[in-house]
Amino acid sequence: MAAIHVYRWRLAPDGLATRRQLRAMGLRPGGQEVAAQLERPRRRRGPLVAYLYRIDQAKPVRPMTPARMAALEAAMRARRTCPNCRRDAGYCIPRSLGMCVPCSDLETAA
C-alpha cells in the first residue's frame, strides 16, 4: 500500500476534491483510490480527516431511476411512521425515542 499525501486544512492543491465537493460538481469518485487527505488539528482529540479524490478521474453521478426513487420514498416513509400509533409523523422519528414525540410524551407521563 502506497502512502498518501497529507495536507493541512484548506491547503490542498487544485485538482483534488472531497466527496461532497465532487457531488456539488455533479461527480462521484467512481471507484478510484484516495489520492490524498486533509487533516484539521483539534486540541483534545485526534485530527479531523477528509479524503481527497482526483477531479479528472471522477465520473458523472448516475441518474435517479424511477425504481430508485420509489425505494427512497419507501425508506423515508418508513422513517416517518411511528411504530406505536402507525401514523406518518411528518418528520423522521428520533432514534433516541423510537416513536413520535406525542407517543413519547404520553409514555413518559404514564
PDB file of C-alpha atoms in Angstrom:
ATOM      1  CA  MET A   1       0.000   0.000   0.000  1.00  0.00           C
ATOM      2  CA  ALA A   2       1.441   3.335  -1.025  1.00  0.00           C
ATOM      3  CA  ALA A   3       1.483   6.241   1.393  1.00  0.00           C
ATOM      4  CA  ILE A   4      -0.872   9.086   0.523  1.00  0.00           C
ATOM      5  CA  HIS A   5      -0.095  12.786   0.691  1.00  0.00           C
ATOM      6  CA  VAL A   6      -1.347  14.632   3.761  1.00  0.00           C
ATOM      7  CA  TYR A   7      -2.248  18.311   3.510  1.00  0.00           C
ATOM      8  CA  ARG A   8      -3.221  20.758   6.211  1.00  0.00           C
ATOM      9  CA  TRP A   9      -6.786  22.043   6.273  1.00  0.00           C
ATOM     10  CA  ARG A  10      -7.584  24.402   3.356  1.00  0.00           C
ATOM     11  CA  LEU A  11      -4.161  23.868   1.749  1.00  0.00           C
ATOM     12  CA  ALA A  12      -4.946  21.132  -0.758  1.00  0.00           C
ATOM     13  CA  PRO A  13      -3.784  21.712  -4.326  1.00  0.00           C
ATOM     14  CA  ASP A  14      -6.176  22.301  -7.212  1.00  0.00           C
ATOM     15  CA  GLY A  15      -7.460  19.192  -8.930  1.00  0.00           C
ATOM     16  CA  LEU A  16      -8.421  17.388  -5.697  1.00  0.00           C
ATOM     17  CA  ALA A  17     -11.834  17.419  -4.026  1.00  0.00           C
ATOM     18  CA  THR A  18     -13.748  15.715  -1.207  1.00  0.00           C
ATOM     19  CA  ARG A  19     -16.812  13.550  -1.877  1.00  0.00           C
ATOM     20  CA  ARG A  20     -19.120  16.449  -1.012  1.00  0.00           C
ATOM     21  CA  GLN A  21     -17.270  18.801  -3.337  1.00  0.00           C
ATOM     22  CA  LEU A  22     -17.428  16.222  -6.121  1.00  0.00           C
ATOM     23  CA  ARG A  23     -21.150  15.781  -5.538  1.00  0.00           C
ATOM     24  CA  ALA A  24     -21.698  19.550  -5.743  1.00  0.00           C
ATOM     25  CA  MET A  25     -19.988  19.406  -9.168  1.00  0.00           C
ATOM     26  CA  GLY A  26     -22.261  16.538 -10.259  1.00  0.00           C
ATOM     27  CA  LEU A  27     -19.450  13.973  -9.973  1.00  0.00           C
ATOM     28  CA  ARG A  28     -18.614  10.867  -7.940  1.00  0.00           C
ATOM     29  CA  PRO A  29     -15.256   9.185  -7.160  1.00  0.00           C
ATOM     30  CA  GLY A  30     -16.107   6.307  -9.500  1.00  0.00           C
ATOM     31  CA  GLY A  31     -14.031   3.612  -7.815  1.00  0.00           C
ATOM     32  CA  GLN A  32     -10.733   5.482  -7.756  1.00  0.00           C
ATOM     33  CA  GLU A  33      -8.397   5.217  -4.789  1.00  0.00           C
ATOM     34  CA  VAL A  34      -7.989   8.062  -2.292  1.00  0.00           C
ATOM     35  CA  ALA A  35      -5.404  10.459  -3.744  1.00  0.00           C
ATOM     36  CA  ALA A  36      -4.644  12.449  -0.573  1.00  0.00           C
ATOM     37  CA  GLN A  37      -6.118  13.509   2.723  1.00  0.00           C
ATOM     38  CA  LEU A  38      -6.680  16.724   4.629  1.00  0.00           C
ATOM     39  CA  GLU A  39      -6.064  16.948   8.357  1.00  0.00           C
ATOM     40  CA  ARG A  40      -7.526  19.589  10.614  1.00  0.00           C
ATOM     41  CA  PRO A  41      -5.887  19.635  14.048  1.00  0.00           C
ATOM     42  CA  ARG A  42      -8.019  19.637  17.190  1.00  0.00           C
ATOM     43  CA  ARG A  43      -6.992  20.369  20.758  1.00  0.00           C
ATOM     44  CA  ARG A  44      -8.086  17.369  22.794  1.00  0.00           C
ATOM     45  CA  ARG A  45      -8.664  14.681  20.173  1.00  0.00           C
ATOM     46  CA  GLY A  46      -7.105  13.374  17.014  1.00  0.00           C
ATOM     47  CA  PRO A  47      -7.294  15.460  13.850  1.00  0.00           C
ATOM     48  CA  LEU A  48     -10.348  15.588  11.616  1.00  0.00           C
ATOM     49  CA  VAL A  49      -9.608  13.806   8.353  1.00  0.00           C
ATOM     50  CA  ALA A  50     -11.141  14.376   4.913  1.00  0.00           C
ATOM     51  CA  TYR A  51     -10.206  12.166   1.972  1.00  0.00           C
ATOM     52  CA  LEU A  52      -9.480  13.764  -1.393  1.00  0.00           C
ATOM     53  CA  TYR A  53     -10.099  12.366  -4.870  1.00  0.00           C
ATOM     54  CA  ARG A  54      -8.801  13.462  -8.261  1.00  0.00           C
ATOM     55  CA  ILE A  55     -11.342  15.535 -10.175  1.00  0.00           C
ATOM     56  CA  ASP A  56     -10.018  14.464 -13.586  1.00  0.00           C
ATOM     57  CA  GLN A  57     -10.711  10.779 -12.776  1.00  0.00           C
ATOM     58  CA  ALA A  58     -14.182  11.403 -11.300  1.00  0.00           C
ATOM     59  CA  LYS A  59     -17.235  10.120 -13.150  1.00  0.00           C
ATOM     60  CA  PRO A  60     -20.655  11.741 -13.536  1.00  0.00           C
ATOM     61  CA  VAL A  61     -23.320  10.944 -10.950  1.00  0.00           C
ATOM     62  CA  ARG A  62     -25.672   8.187 -12.060  1.00  0.00           C
ATOM     63  CA  PRO A  63     -29.180   9.458 -12.888  1.00  0.00           C
ATOM     64  CA  MET A  64     -32.035   8.679 -10.499  1.00  0.00           C
ATOM     65  CA  THR A  65     -34.214   5.915 -11.955  1.00  0.00           C
ATOM     66  CA  PRO A  66     -37.922   5.527 -11.143  1.00  0.00           C
ATOM     67  CA  ALA A  67     -37.197   2.326  -9.158  1.00  0.00           C
ATOM     68  CA  ARG A  68     -34.503   4.036  -7.057  1.00  0.00           C
ATOM     69  CA  MET A  69     -36.849   6.996  -6.456  1.00  0.00           C
ATOM     70  CA  ALA A  70     -39.630   4.636  -5.301  1.00  0.00           C
ATOM     71  CA  ALA A  71     -37.225   2.790  -2.973  1.00  0.00           C
ATOM     72  CA  LEU A  72     -36.013   6.073  -1.484  1.00  0.00           C
ATOM     73  CA  GLU A  73     -39.586   7.273  -0.930  1.00  0.00           C
ATOM     74  CA  ALA A  74     -40.491   3.971   0.784  1.00  0.00           C
ATOM     75  CA  ALA A  75     -37.450   4.175   3.058  1.00  0.00           C
ATOM     76  CA  MET A  76     -38.242   7.756   4.065  1.00  0.00           C
ATOM     77  CA  ARG A  77     -41.903   6.849   4.670  1.00  0.00           C
ATOM     78  CA  ALA A  78     -40.749   4.047   6.999  1.00  0.00           C
ATOM     79  CA  ARG A  79     -38.544   6.503   8.922  1.00  0.00           C
ATOM     80  CA  ARG A  80     -41.519   8.864   9.384  1.00  0.00           C
ATOM     81  CA  THR A  81     -44.030   6.207  10.511  1.00  0.00           C
ATOM     82  CA  CYS A  82     -44.408   5.803  14.281  1.00  0.00           C
ATOM     83  CA  PRO A  83     -44.321   2.138  15.380  1.00  0.00           C
ATOM     84  CA  ASN A  84     -46.790   2.846  18.222  1.00  0.00           C
ATOM     85  CA  CYS A  85     -49.603   4.801  16.586  1.00  0.00           C
ATOM     86  CA  ARG A  86     -48.795   3.851  12.952  1.00  0.00           C
ATOM     87  CA  ARG A  87     -49.249   7.454  11.747  1.00  0.00           C
ATOM     88  CA  ASP A  88     -46.954   9.478   9.488  1.00  0.00           C
ATOM     89  CA  ALA A  89     -45.345  11.941  11.891  1.00  0.00           C
ATOM     90  CA  GLY A  90     -44.283  14.321   9.115  1.00  0.00           C
ATOM     91  CA  TYR A  91     -40.656  14.145  10.277  1.00  0.00           C
ATOM     92  CA  CYS A  92     -38.084  11.417  10.780  1.00  0.00           C
ATOM     93  CA  ILE A  93     -38.715   9.647  14.093  1.00  0.00           C
ATOM     94  CA  PRO A  94     -35.792  10.242  16.509  1.00  0.00           C
ATOM     95  CA  ARG A  95     -33.898   7.002  17.103  1.00  0.00           C
ATOM     96  CA  SER A  96     -33.365   8.043  20.704  1.00  0.00           C
ATOM     97  CA  LEU A  97     -37.132   7.983  21.301  1.00  0.00           C
ATOM     98  CA  GLY A  98     -38.086   5.148  18.958  1.00  0.00           C
ATOM     99  CA  MET A  99     -41.534   6.714  18.476  1.00  0.00           C
ATOM    100  CA  CYS A 100     -43.102  10.043  17.588  1.00  0.00           C
ATOM    101  CA  VAL A 101     -42.899  12.857  20.139  1.00  0.00           C
ATOM    102  CA  PRO A 102     -46.623  12.758  21.151  1.00  0.00           C
ATOM    103  CA  CYS A 103     -46.397   8.987  21.830  1.00  0.00           C
ATOM    104  CA  SER A 104     -43.179   9.539  23.771  1.00  0.00           C
ATOM    105  CA  ASP A 105     -44.810  12.290  25.846  1.00  0.00           C
ATOM    106  CA  LEU A 106     -47.777  10.008  26.651  1.00  0.00           C
ATOM    107  CA  GLU A 107     -45.435   7.193  27.667  1.00  0.00           C
ATOM    108  CA  THR A 108     -43.322   9.384  29.977  1.00  0.00           C
ATOM    109  CA  ALA A 109     -46.465  10.897  31.561  1.00  0.00           C
ATOM    110  CA  ALA A 110     -47.903   7.471  32.329  1.00  0.00           C
TER     111      ALA A 110
END
